[in-house]
PDB file of C-alpha atoms in Angstrom:
ATOM      1  CA  UNK Y   4       5.638  39.177   0.355  1.00  0.00           C
ATOM      2  CA  UNK Y   5       4.479  42.101  -1.698  1.00  0.00           C
ATOM      3  CA  UNK Y   6       1.459  43.924  -3.034  1.00  0.00           C
ATOM      4  CA  UNK Y   7       1.674  45.739  -6.370  1.00  0.00           C
ATOM      5  CA  UNK Y   8      -1.217  47.966  -7.375  1.00  0.00           C
ATOM      6  CA  UNK Y   9      -1.797  49.531 -10.768  1.00  0.00           C
ATOM      7  CA  UNK Y  10      -4.090  52.462 -11.328  1.00  0.00           C
ATOM      8  CA  UNK Y  11      -6.217  52.019 -14.424  1.00  0.00           C
ATOM      9  CA  UNK Y  12      -5.312  54.048 -17.552  1.00  0.00           C
ATOM     10  CA  UNK Y  13      -6.993  57.339 -18.460  1.00  0.00           C
ATOM     11  CA  UNK Y  14     -10.737  57.265 -19.066  1.00  0.00           C
ATOM     12  CA  UNK Y  15     -12.862  58.692 -21.878  1.00  0.00           C
ATOM     13  CA  UNK Y  16     -14.867  61.192 -19.901  1.00  0.00           C
ATOM     14  CA  UNK Y  17     -15.036  64.965 -19.751  1.00  0.00           C
ATOM     15  CA  UNK Y  18     -12.619  66.565 -17.315  1.00  0.00           C
ATOM     16  CA  UNK Y  19     -14.168  67.565 -14.006  1.00  0.00           C
ATOM     17  CA  UNK Y  20     -16.716  64.744 -13.879  1.00  0.00           C
ATOM     18  CA  UNK Y  21     -17.067  62.695 -10.686  1.00  0.00           C
ATOM     19  CA  UNK Y  22     -17.188  59.073 -11.835  1.00  0.00           C
ATOM     20  CA  UNK Y  23     -16.404  56.906  -8.764  1.00  0.00           C
ATOM     21  CA  UNK Y  24     -18.169  53.575  -9.283  1.00  0.00           C
ATOM     22  CA  UNK Y  25     -19.702  54.561 -12.635  1.00  0.00           C
ATOM     23  CA  UNK Y  26     -18.458  52.200 -15.330  1.00  0.00           C
ATOM     24  CA  UNK Y  27     -16.832  54.655 -17.718  1.00  0.00           C
ATOM     25  CA  UNK Y  28     -14.732  53.411 -20.686  1.00  0.00           C
ATOM     26  CA  UNK Y  29     -10.991  53.775 -21.164  1.00  0.00           C
ATOM     27  CA  UNK Y  30      -9.685  56.470 -23.480  1.00  0.00           C
ATOM     28  CA  UNK Y  31      -7.212  54.059 -25.052  1.00  0.00           C
ATOM     29  CA  UNK Y  32      -6.677  50.362 -25.602  1.00  0.00           C
ATOM     30  CA  UNK Y  33      -6.663  48.055 -22.588  1.00  0.00           C
ATOM     31  CA  UNK Y  34      -4.690  45.524 -24.636  1.00  0.00           C
ATOM     32  CA  UNK Y  35      -1.954  48.030 -25.483  1.00  0.00           C
ATOM     33  CA  UNK Y  36      -1.638  49.147 -21.866  1.00  0.00           C
ATOM     34  CA  UNK Y  37      -1.560  45.559 -20.601  1.00  0.00           C
ATOM     35  CA  UNK Y  38       1.018  44.565 -23.221  1.00  0.00           C
ATOM     36  CA  UNK Y  39       3.509  47.037 -21.746  1.00  0.00           C
ATOM     37  CA  UNK Y  40       2.876  46.063 -18.120  1.00  0.00           C
ATOM     38  CA  UNK Y  41       5.023  42.902 -17.836  1.00  0.00           C
ATOM     39  CA  UNK Y  42       8.194  44.771 -18.803  1.00  0.00           C
ATOM     40  CA  UNK Y  43       7.380  47.536 -16.329  1.00  0.00           C
ATOM     41  CA  UNK Y  44       6.754  44.986 -13.582  1.00  0.00           C
ATOM     42  CA  UNK Y  45       9.973  43.159 -14.396  1.00  0.00           C
ATOM     43  CA  UNK Y  46      11.952  46.403 -14.097  1.00  0.00           C
ATOM     44  CA  UNK Y  47      10.637  46.673 -10.559  1.00  0.00           C
ATOM     45  CA  UNK Y  48      11.433  43.044  -9.774  1.00  0.00           C
ATOM     46  CA  UNK Y  49       7.749  42.525  -8.999  1.00  0.00           C
ATOM     47  CA  UNK Y  50       6.507  38.985  -8.441  1.00  0.00           C
ATOM     48  CA  UNK Y  51       3.023  38.142  -9.669  1.00  0.00           C
ATOM     49  CA  UNK Y  52       1.384  34.963  -8.401  1.00  0.00           C
ATOM     50  CA  UNK Y  53      -2.164  36.341  -8.203  1.00  0.00           C
ATOM     51  CA  UNK Y  54      -4.027  38.989 -10.200  1.00  0.00           C
ATOM     52  CA  UNK Y  55      -6.972  40.780  -8.598  1.00  0.00           C
ATOM     53  CA  UNK Y  56      -9.079  43.491 -10.175  1.00  0.00           C
ATOM     54  CA  UNK Y  57     -11.920  45.893  -9.607  1.00  0.00           C
ATOM     55  CA  UNK Y  58     -14.972  44.643 -11.519  1.00  0.00           C
ATOM     56  CA  UNK Y  59     -15.304  47.973 -13.360  1.00  0.00           C
ATOM     57  CA  UNK Y  60     -14.321  47.608 -17.002  1.00  0.00           C
ATOM     58  CA  UNK Y  61     -11.592  50.251 -16.888  1.00  0.00           C
ATOM     59  CA  UNK Y  62      -9.729  47.835 -14.599  1.00  0.00           C
ATOM     60  CA  UNK Y  63     -11.049  44.377 -15.493  1.00  0.00           C
ATOM     61  CA  UNK Y  64     -10.333  44.828 -19.212  1.00  0.00           C
ATOM     62  CA  UNK Y  65      -6.662  45.399 -18.393  1.00  0.00           C
ATOM     63  CA  UNK Y  66      -6.580  42.539 -15.874  1.00  0.00           C
ATOM     64  CA  UNK Y  67      -8.014  40.024 -18.343  1.00  0.00           C
ATOM     65  CA  UNK Y  68      -5.354  40.923 -20.913  1.00  0.00           C
ATOM     66  CA  UNK Y  69      -2.594  40.699 -18.319  1.00  0.00           C
ATOM     67  CA  UNK Y  70      -3.919  37.395 -16.986  1.00  0.00           C
ATOM     68  CA  UNK Y  71      -3.799  35.927 -20.478  1.00  0.00           C
ATOM     69  CA  UNK Y  72      -0.149  36.960 -20.778  1.00  0.00           C
ATOM     70  CA  UNK Y  73       0.827  35.275 -17.503  1.00  0.00           C
ATOM     71  CA  UNK Y  74      -1.518  32.306 -17.822  1.00  0.00           C
ATOM     72  CA  UNK Y  75      -3.185  33.232 -14.524  1.00  0.00           C
ATOM     73  CA  UNK Y  76      -6.826  33.772 -13.565  1.00  0.00           C
ATOM     74  CA  UNK Y  77      -8.009  37.344 -13.023  1.00  0.00           C
ATOM     75  CA  UNK Y  78     -10.049  37.513  -9.822  1.00  0.00           C
ATOM     76  CA  UNK Y  79     -12.691  40.248  -9.619  1.00  0.00           C
ATOM     77  CA  UNK Y  80     -13.206  41.674  -6.135  1.00  0.00           C
ATOM     78  CA  UNK Y  81     -15.774  44.329  -5.238  1.00  0.00           C
ATOM     79  CA  UNK Y  82     -13.544  45.427  -2.362  1.00  0.00           C
ATOM     80  CA  UNK Y  83     -11.302  46.982  -5.038  1.00  0.00           C
ATOM     81  CA  UNK Y  84     -14.062  49.244  -6.376  1.00  0.00           C
ATOM     82  CA  UNK Y  85     -13.567  52.995  -6.273  1.00  0.00           C
ATOM     83  CA  UNK Y  86     -15.427  55.053  -3.665  1.00  0.00           C
ATOM     84  CA  UNK Y  87     -19.175  55.229  -4.265  1.00  0.00           C
ATOM     85  CA  UNK Y  88     -20.002  58.928  -4.633  1.00  0.00           C
ATOM     86  CA  UNK Y  89     -23.753  58.380  -4.475  1.00  0.00           C
ATOM     87  CA  UNK Y  90     -25.734  61.324  -5.855  1.00  0.00           C
ATOM     88  CA  UNK Y  91     -22.531  62.947  -7.116  1.00  0.00           C
ATOM     89  CA  UNK Y  92     -21.788  60.147  -9.590  1.00  0.00           C
ATOM     90  CA  UNK Y  93     -21.360  61.535 -13.152  1.00  0.00           C
ATOM     91  CA  UNK Y  94     -21.977  65.081 -11.946  1.00  0.00           C
ATOM     92  CA  UNK Y  95     -19.546  67.881 -12.722  1.00  0.00           C
ATOM     93  CA  UNK Y  96     -17.691  68.832  -9.554  1.00  0.00           C
ATOM     94  CA  UNK Y  97     -18.520  72.487 -10.260  1.00  0.00           C
ATOM     95  CA  UNK Y  98     -22.231  71.721  -9.935  1.00  0.00           C
ATOM     96  CA  UNK Y  99     -22.006  69.993  -6.552  1.00  0.00           C
ATOM     97  CA  UNK Y 100     -23.483  72.094  -3.753  1.00  0.00           C
ATOM     98  CA  UNK Y 101     -20.710  74.027  -1.994  1.00  0.00           C
ATOM     99  CA  UNK Y 102     -22.193  73.346   1.431  1.00  0.00           C
ATOM    100  CA  UNK Y 103     -22.093  69.608   0.770  1.00  0.00           C
ATOM    101  CA  UNK Y 104     -18.466  69.799  -0.313  1.00  0.00           C
ATOM    102  CA  UNK Y 105     -17.591  71.777   2.820  1.00  0.00           C
ATOM    103  CA  UNK Y 106     -19.377  69.236   5.018  1.00  0.00           C
ATOM    104  CA  UNK Y 107     -17.437  66.436   3.337  1.00  0.00           C
ATOM    105  CA  UNK Y 108     -14.111  68.227   3.805  1.00  0.00           C
ATOM    106  CA  UNK Y 109     -14.921  68.889   7.464  1.00  0.00           C
ATOM    107  CA  UNK Y 110     -15.334  65.166   8.141  1.00  0.00           C
ATOM    108  CA  UNK Y 111     -13.125  63.523   5.555  1.00  0.00           C
ATOM    109  CA  UNK Y 112     -13.150  60.132   7.252  1.00  0.00           C
ATOM    110  CA  UNK Y 113     -16.838  59.666   8.012  1.00  0.00           C
ATOM    111  CA  UNK Y 114     -18.675  62.286   5.978  1.00  0.00           C
ATOM    112  CA  UNK Y 115     -20.954  61.127   3.160  1.00  0.00           C
ATOM    113  CA  UNK Y 116     -23.206  64.031   2.170  1.00  0.00           C
ATOM    114  CA  UNK Y 117     -23.589  62.459  -1.278  1.00  0.00           C
ATOM    115  CA  UNK Y 118     -25.296  59.400   0.229  1.00  0.00           C
ATOM    116  CA  UNK Y 119     -22.636  56.997  -1.019  1.00  0.00           C
ATOM    117  CA  UNK Y 120     -19.626  55.713   0.902  1.00  0.00           C
ATOM    118  CA  UNK Y 121     -17.452  57.482   3.447  1.00  0.00           C
ATOM    119  CA  UNK Y 122     -13.673  57.186   3.418  1.00  0.00           C
ATOM    120  CA  UNK Y 123     -13.985  54.929   6.468  1.00  0.00           C
ATOM    121  CA  UNK Y 124     -16.291  52.581   4.561  1.00  0.00           C
ATOM    122  CA  UNK Y 125     -13.803  52.408   1.700  1.00  0.00           C
ATOM    123  CA  UNK Y 126     -11.008  51.765   4.211  1.00  0.00           C
ATOM    124  CA  UNK Y 127     -12.942  48.823   5.660  1.00  0.00           C
ATOM    125  CA  UNK Y 128     -13.176  47.282   2.188  1.00  0.00           C
ATOM    126  CA  UNK Y 129      -9.484  47.824   1.508  1.00  0.00           C
ATOM    127  CA  UNK Y 130      -8.483  46.323   4.862  1.00  0.00           C
ATOM    128  CA  UNK Y 131     -10.637  43.275   4.115  1.00  0.00           C
ATOM    129  CA  UNK Y 132      -8.946  42.864   0.726  1.00  0.00           C
ATOM    130  CA  UNK Y 133      -5.487  43.146   2.318  1.00  0.00           C
ATOM    131  CA  UNK Y 134      -6.408  40.472   4.862  1.00  0.00           C
ATOM    132  CA  UNK Y 135      -7.421  38.137   2.054  1.00  0.00           C
ATOM    133  CA  UNK Y 136      -4.281  38.876   0.063  1.00  0.00           C
ATOM    134  CA  UNK Y 137      -2.091  38.232   3.095  1.00  0.00           C
ATOM    135  CA  UNK Y 138      -3.905  34.964   3.765  1.00  0.00           C
ATOM    136  CA  UNK Y 139      -3.178  33.764   0.244  1.00  0.00           C
ATOM    137  CA  UNK Y 140       0.488  34.669   0.603  1.00  0.00           C
ATOM    138  CA  UNK Y 141       0.996  33.288   4.117  1.00  0.00           C
ATOM    139  CA  UNK Y 142      -1.569  30.558   4.729  1.00  0.00           C
ATOM    140  CA  UNK Y 143      -0.808  28.238   1.855  1.00  0.00           C
ATOM    141  CA  UNK Y 144      -3.227  29.696  -0.673  1.00  0.00           C
ATOM    142  CA  UNK Y 145      -2.685  28.295  -4.151  1.00  0.00           C
ATOM    143  CA  UNK Y 146       0.228  30.086  -5.781  1.00  0.00           C
ATOM    144  CA  UNK Y 147       0.611  30.587  -9.505  1.00  0.00           C
ATOM    145  CA  UNK Y 148       4.364  31.015 -10.113  1.00  0.00           C
ATOM    146  CA  UNK Y 149       5.461  32.428 -13.448  1.00  0.00           C
ATOM    147  CA  UNK Y 150       7.945  30.419 -15.525  1.00  0.00           C
ATOM    148  CA  UNK Y 151      10.278  33.413 -15.779  1.00  0.00           C
ATOM    149  CA  UNK Y 152      10.601  33.772 -11.993  1.00  0.00           C
ATOM    150  CA  UNK Y 153      13.548  31.384 -11.955  1.00  0.00           C
ATOM    151  CA  UNK Y 154      15.348  33.619 -14.411  1.00  0.00           C
ATOM    152  CA  UNK Y 155      14.275  36.813 -12.699  1.00  0.00           C
ATOM    153  CA  UNK Y 156      15.697  35.648  -9.375  1.00  0.00           C
ATOM    154  CA  UNK Y 157      19.142  36.020 -10.955  1.00  0.00           C
ATOM    155  CA  UNK Y 158      18.426  39.602 -11.933  1.00  0.00           C
ATOM    156  CA  UNK Y 159      16.254  40.782  -9.080  1.00  0.00           C
ATOM    157  CA  UNK Y 160      15.729  44.515  -8.994  1.00  0.00           C
ATOM    158  CA  UNK Y 161      14.265  46.517  -6.160  1.00  0.00           C
ATOM    159  CA  UNK Y 162      13.071  50.092  -5.896  1.00  0.00           C
ATOM    160  CA  UNK Y 163      14.665  52.265  -3.264  1.00  0.00           C
ATOM    161  CA  UNK Y 164      12.134  53.520  -0.724  1.00  0.00           C
ATOM    162  CA  UNK Y 165      13.663  57.013  -0.826  1.00  0.00           C
ATOM    163  CA  UNK Y 166      13.738  57.469  -4.615  1.00  0.00           C
ATOM    164  CA  UNK Y 167      10.271  57.572  -6.125  1.00  0.00           C
ATOM    165  CA  UNK Y 168       9.810  55.741  -9.386  1.00  0.00           C
ATOM    166  CA  UNK Y 169      13.497  54.919  -9.941  1.00  0.00           C
ATOM    167  CA  UNK Y 170      14.533  51.231  -9.950  1.00  0.00           C
ATOM    168  CA  UNK Y 171      17.837  50.352  -8.316  1.00  0.00           C
ATOM    169  CA  UNK Y 172      19.629  47.014  -8.004  1.00  0.00           C
ATOM    170  CA  UNK Y 173      19.661  45.225  -4.696  1.00  0.00           C
ATOM    171  CA  UNK Y 174      21.503  42.279  -3.196  1.00  0.00           C
ATOM    172  CA  UNK Y 175      19.842  38.875  -3.621  1.00  0.00           C
ATOM    173  CA  UNK Y 176      17.833  37.523  -0.720  1.00  0.00           C
ATOM    174  CA  UNK Y 177      19.847  35.493   1.810  1.00  0.00           C
ATOM    175  CA  UNK Y 178      19.491  31.710   1.776  1.00  0.00           C
ATOM    176  CA  UNK Y 179      16.752  30.221   3.902  1.00  0.00           C
ATOM    177  CA  UNK Y 180      14.205  32.983   3.316  1.00  0.00           C
ATOM    178  CA  UNK Y 181      10.723  31.483   3.477  1.00  0.00           C
ATOM    179  CA  UNK Y 182       8.882  30.968   0.220  1.00  0.00           C
ATOM    180  CA  UNK Y 183       6.233  33.431   1.383  1.00  0.00           C
ATOM    181  CA  UNK Y 184       8.757  36.254   0.953  1.00  0.00           C
ATOM    182  CA  UNK Y 185       8.685  35.618  -2.779  1.00  0.00           C
ATOM    183  CA  UNK Y 186       4.932  35.764  -3.220  1.00  0.00           C
ATOM    184  CA  UNK Y 187       3.069  38.707  -4.606  1.00  0.00           C
ATOM    185  CA  UNK Y 188      -0.434  39.889  -5.397  1.00  0.00           C
ATOM    186  CA  UNK Y 189      -1.048  42.385  -8.193  1.00  0.00           C
ATOM    187  CA  UNK Y 190      -4.249  44.421  -8.276  1.00  0.00           C
ATOM    188  CA  UNK Y 191      -5.664  46.626 -11.025  1.00  0.00           C
ATOM    189  CA  UNK Y 192      -7.728  49.237  -9.231  1.00  0.00           C
ATOM    190  CA  UNK Y 193      -8.492  52.926  -8.652  1.00  0.00           C
ATOM    191  CA  UNK Y 194      -6.824  56.019  -7.241  1.00  0.00           C
ATOM    192  CA  UNK Y 195      -8.985  56.160  -4.127  1.00  0.00           C
ATOM    193  CA  UNK Y 196      -8.317  52.513  -3.330  1.00  0.00           C
ATOM    194  CA  UNK Y 197      -4.565  52.898  -3.815  1.00  0.00           C
ATOM    195  CA  UNK Y 198      -4.333  55.959  -1.586  1.00  0.00           C
ATOM    196  CA  UNK Y 199      -6.444  54.220   1.064  1.00  0.00           C
ATOM    197  CA  UNK Y 200      -4.179  51.169   0.825  1.00  0.00           C
ATOM    198  CA  UNK Y 201      -1.130  53.377   1.393  1.00  0.00           C
ATOM    199  CA  UNK Y 202      -2.762  54.966   4.422  1.00  0.00           C
ATOM    200  CA  UNK Y 203      -3.516  51.546   5.914  1.00  0.00           C
ATOM    201  CA  UNK Y 204      -0.242  49.763   5.195  1.00  0.00           C
ATOM    202  CA  UNK Y 205       1.993  52.702   6.094  1.00  0.00           C
ATOM    203  CA  UNK Y 206      -0.051  53.909   9.065  1.00  0.00           C
ATOM    204  CA  UNK Y 207      -0.356  57.438   7.722  1.00  0.00           C
ATOM    205  CA  UNK Y 208      -3.447  59.697   7.828  1.00  0.00           C
ATOM    206  CA  UNK Y 209      -5.645  59.453   4.745  1.00  0.00           C
ATOM    207  CA  UNK Y 210      -5.112  63.201   4.220  1.00  0.00           C
ATOM    208  CA  UNK Y 211      -1.395  62.514   3.739  1.00  0.00           C
ATOM    209  CA  UNK Y 212      -2.093  59.766   1.210  1.00  0.00           C
ATOM    210  CA  UNK Y 213      -4.450  62.071  -0.694  1.00  0.00           C
ATOM    211  CA  UNK Y 214      -1.600  64.537  -1.179  1.00  0.00           C
ATOM    212  CA  UNK Y 215       0.551  61.961  -2.978  1.00  0.00           C
ATOM    213  CA  UNK Y 216       0.571  62.420  -6.775  1.00  0.00           C
ATOM    214  CA  UNK Y 217      -0.812  59.393  -8.581  1.00  0.00           C
ATOM    215  CA  UNK Y 218      -1.167  59.379 -12.340  1.00  0.00           C
ATOM    216  CA  UNK Y 219      -3.273  57.160 -14.547  1.00  0.00           C
ATOM    217  CA  UNK Y 220      -1.510  53.870 -15.225  1.00  0.00           C
ATOM    218  CA  UNK Y 221       0.886  54.326 -12.305  1.00  0.00           C
ATOM    219  CA  UNK Y 222       2.381  51.362 -10.420  1.00  0.00           C
ATOM    220  CA  UNK Y 223       2.889  51.260  -6.648  1.00  0.00           C
ATOM    221  CA  UNK Y 224       4.687  48.515  -4.748  1.00  0.00           C
ATOM    222  CA  UNK Y 225       4.509  47.633  -1.050  1.00  0.00           C
ATOM    223  CA  UNK Y 226       6.787  45.009   0.519  1.00  0.00           C
ATOM    224  CA  UNK Y 227       6.585  43.126   3.814  1.00  0.00           C
ATOM    225  CA  UNK Y 228       9.727  41.210   4.708  1.00  0.00           C
ATOM    226  CA  UNK Y 229       7.964  38.459   6.649  1.00  0.00           C
ATOM    227  CA  UNK Y 230       4.618  36.737   6.702  1.00  0.00           C
ATOM    228  CA  UNK Y 231       3.137  39.045   9.333  1.00  0.00           C
ATOM    229  CA  UNK Y 232       0.199  41.274   8.459  1.00  0.00           C
ATOM    230  CA  UNK Y 233      -0.165  45.038   8.389  1.00  0.00           C
ATOM    231  CA  UNK Y 234      -1.215  45.074  12.046  1.00  0.00           C
ATOM    232  CA  UNK Y 235       1.417  42.559  13.186  1.00  0.00           C
ATOM    233  CA  UNK Y 236       5.033  43.029  14.189  1.00  0.00           C
ATOM    234  CA  UNK Y 237       6.349  43.224  10.633  1.00  0.00           C
ATOM    235  CA  UNK Y 238       6.266  46.523   8.834  1.00  0.00           C
ATOM    236  CA  UNK Y 239       5.036  47.117   5.315  1.00  0.00           C
ATOM    237  CA  UNK Y 240       7.264  49.524   3.425  1.00  0.00           C
ATOM    238  CA  UNK Y 241       6.605  51.575   0.331  1.00  0.00           C
ATOM    239  CA  UNK Y 242       9.153  50.577  -2.300  1.00  0.00           C
ATOM    240  CA  UNK Y 243       7.655  52.392  -5.293  1.00  0.00           C
ATOM    241  CA  UNK Y 244       5.040  55.094  -5.723  1.00  0.00           C
ATOM    242  CA  UNK Y 245       3.583  56.522  -8.950  1.00  0.00           C
ATOM    243  CA  UNK Y 246       5.979  54.584 -11.204  1.00  0.00           C
ATOM    244  CA  UNK Y 247       5.041  55.514 -14.761  1.00  0.00           C
ATOM    245  CA  UNK Y 248       8.016  54.429 -16.865  1.00  0.00           C
ATOM    246  CA  UNK Y 249       6.583  52.961 -20.088  1.00  0.00           C
TER     247      UNK Y 249
END
């Protein structure tokens, strides 16, 4: 089973503004961005049976366009919202009190000097979303297979875990692999959510995930070879990070 996450495209807001859960508009066309996504996903061999999205319009506008292409519902989930920056929302980072920033940096996981969410609170939301996604893929949740999956299975492409953003062919799955292995959830969400997801699935400190480059519109793909969850015996692996081929 797999999880593919897409960071929303660039937003129309002045550089240096903290916008977290503020509903800021996209700089470009959601329809144009979504139109190019299926080809990008196909190059990765990604399987899309479910589409989830943050309710914020910079994500949901893309998800609705993509859902129309695949003939799937787009499911809004507040667990996919960006971090709530509280009093810092829509403020310029340069105007935020230095002492508050230092306090936040000193306790990256639990600090919330802005009065919004801590990184730990965001992580709890992300873990809850992962649990729901895994349940759909492993516990018989309704699947929405795409018509082209039968064709794609003949041309399956994977992304090497040691080459960022570069697709490479792989051998087809052996016979007898459970159907769950071919199920995937795609989510349109935010940079903070994606980095938190990486920290959780890969078992790395959030500070390490924060150091990963992640551009607007980037795709990331995580794969689990069996139906076990992130805390079970099976291991989630990072197959693609910051894939921006368009």
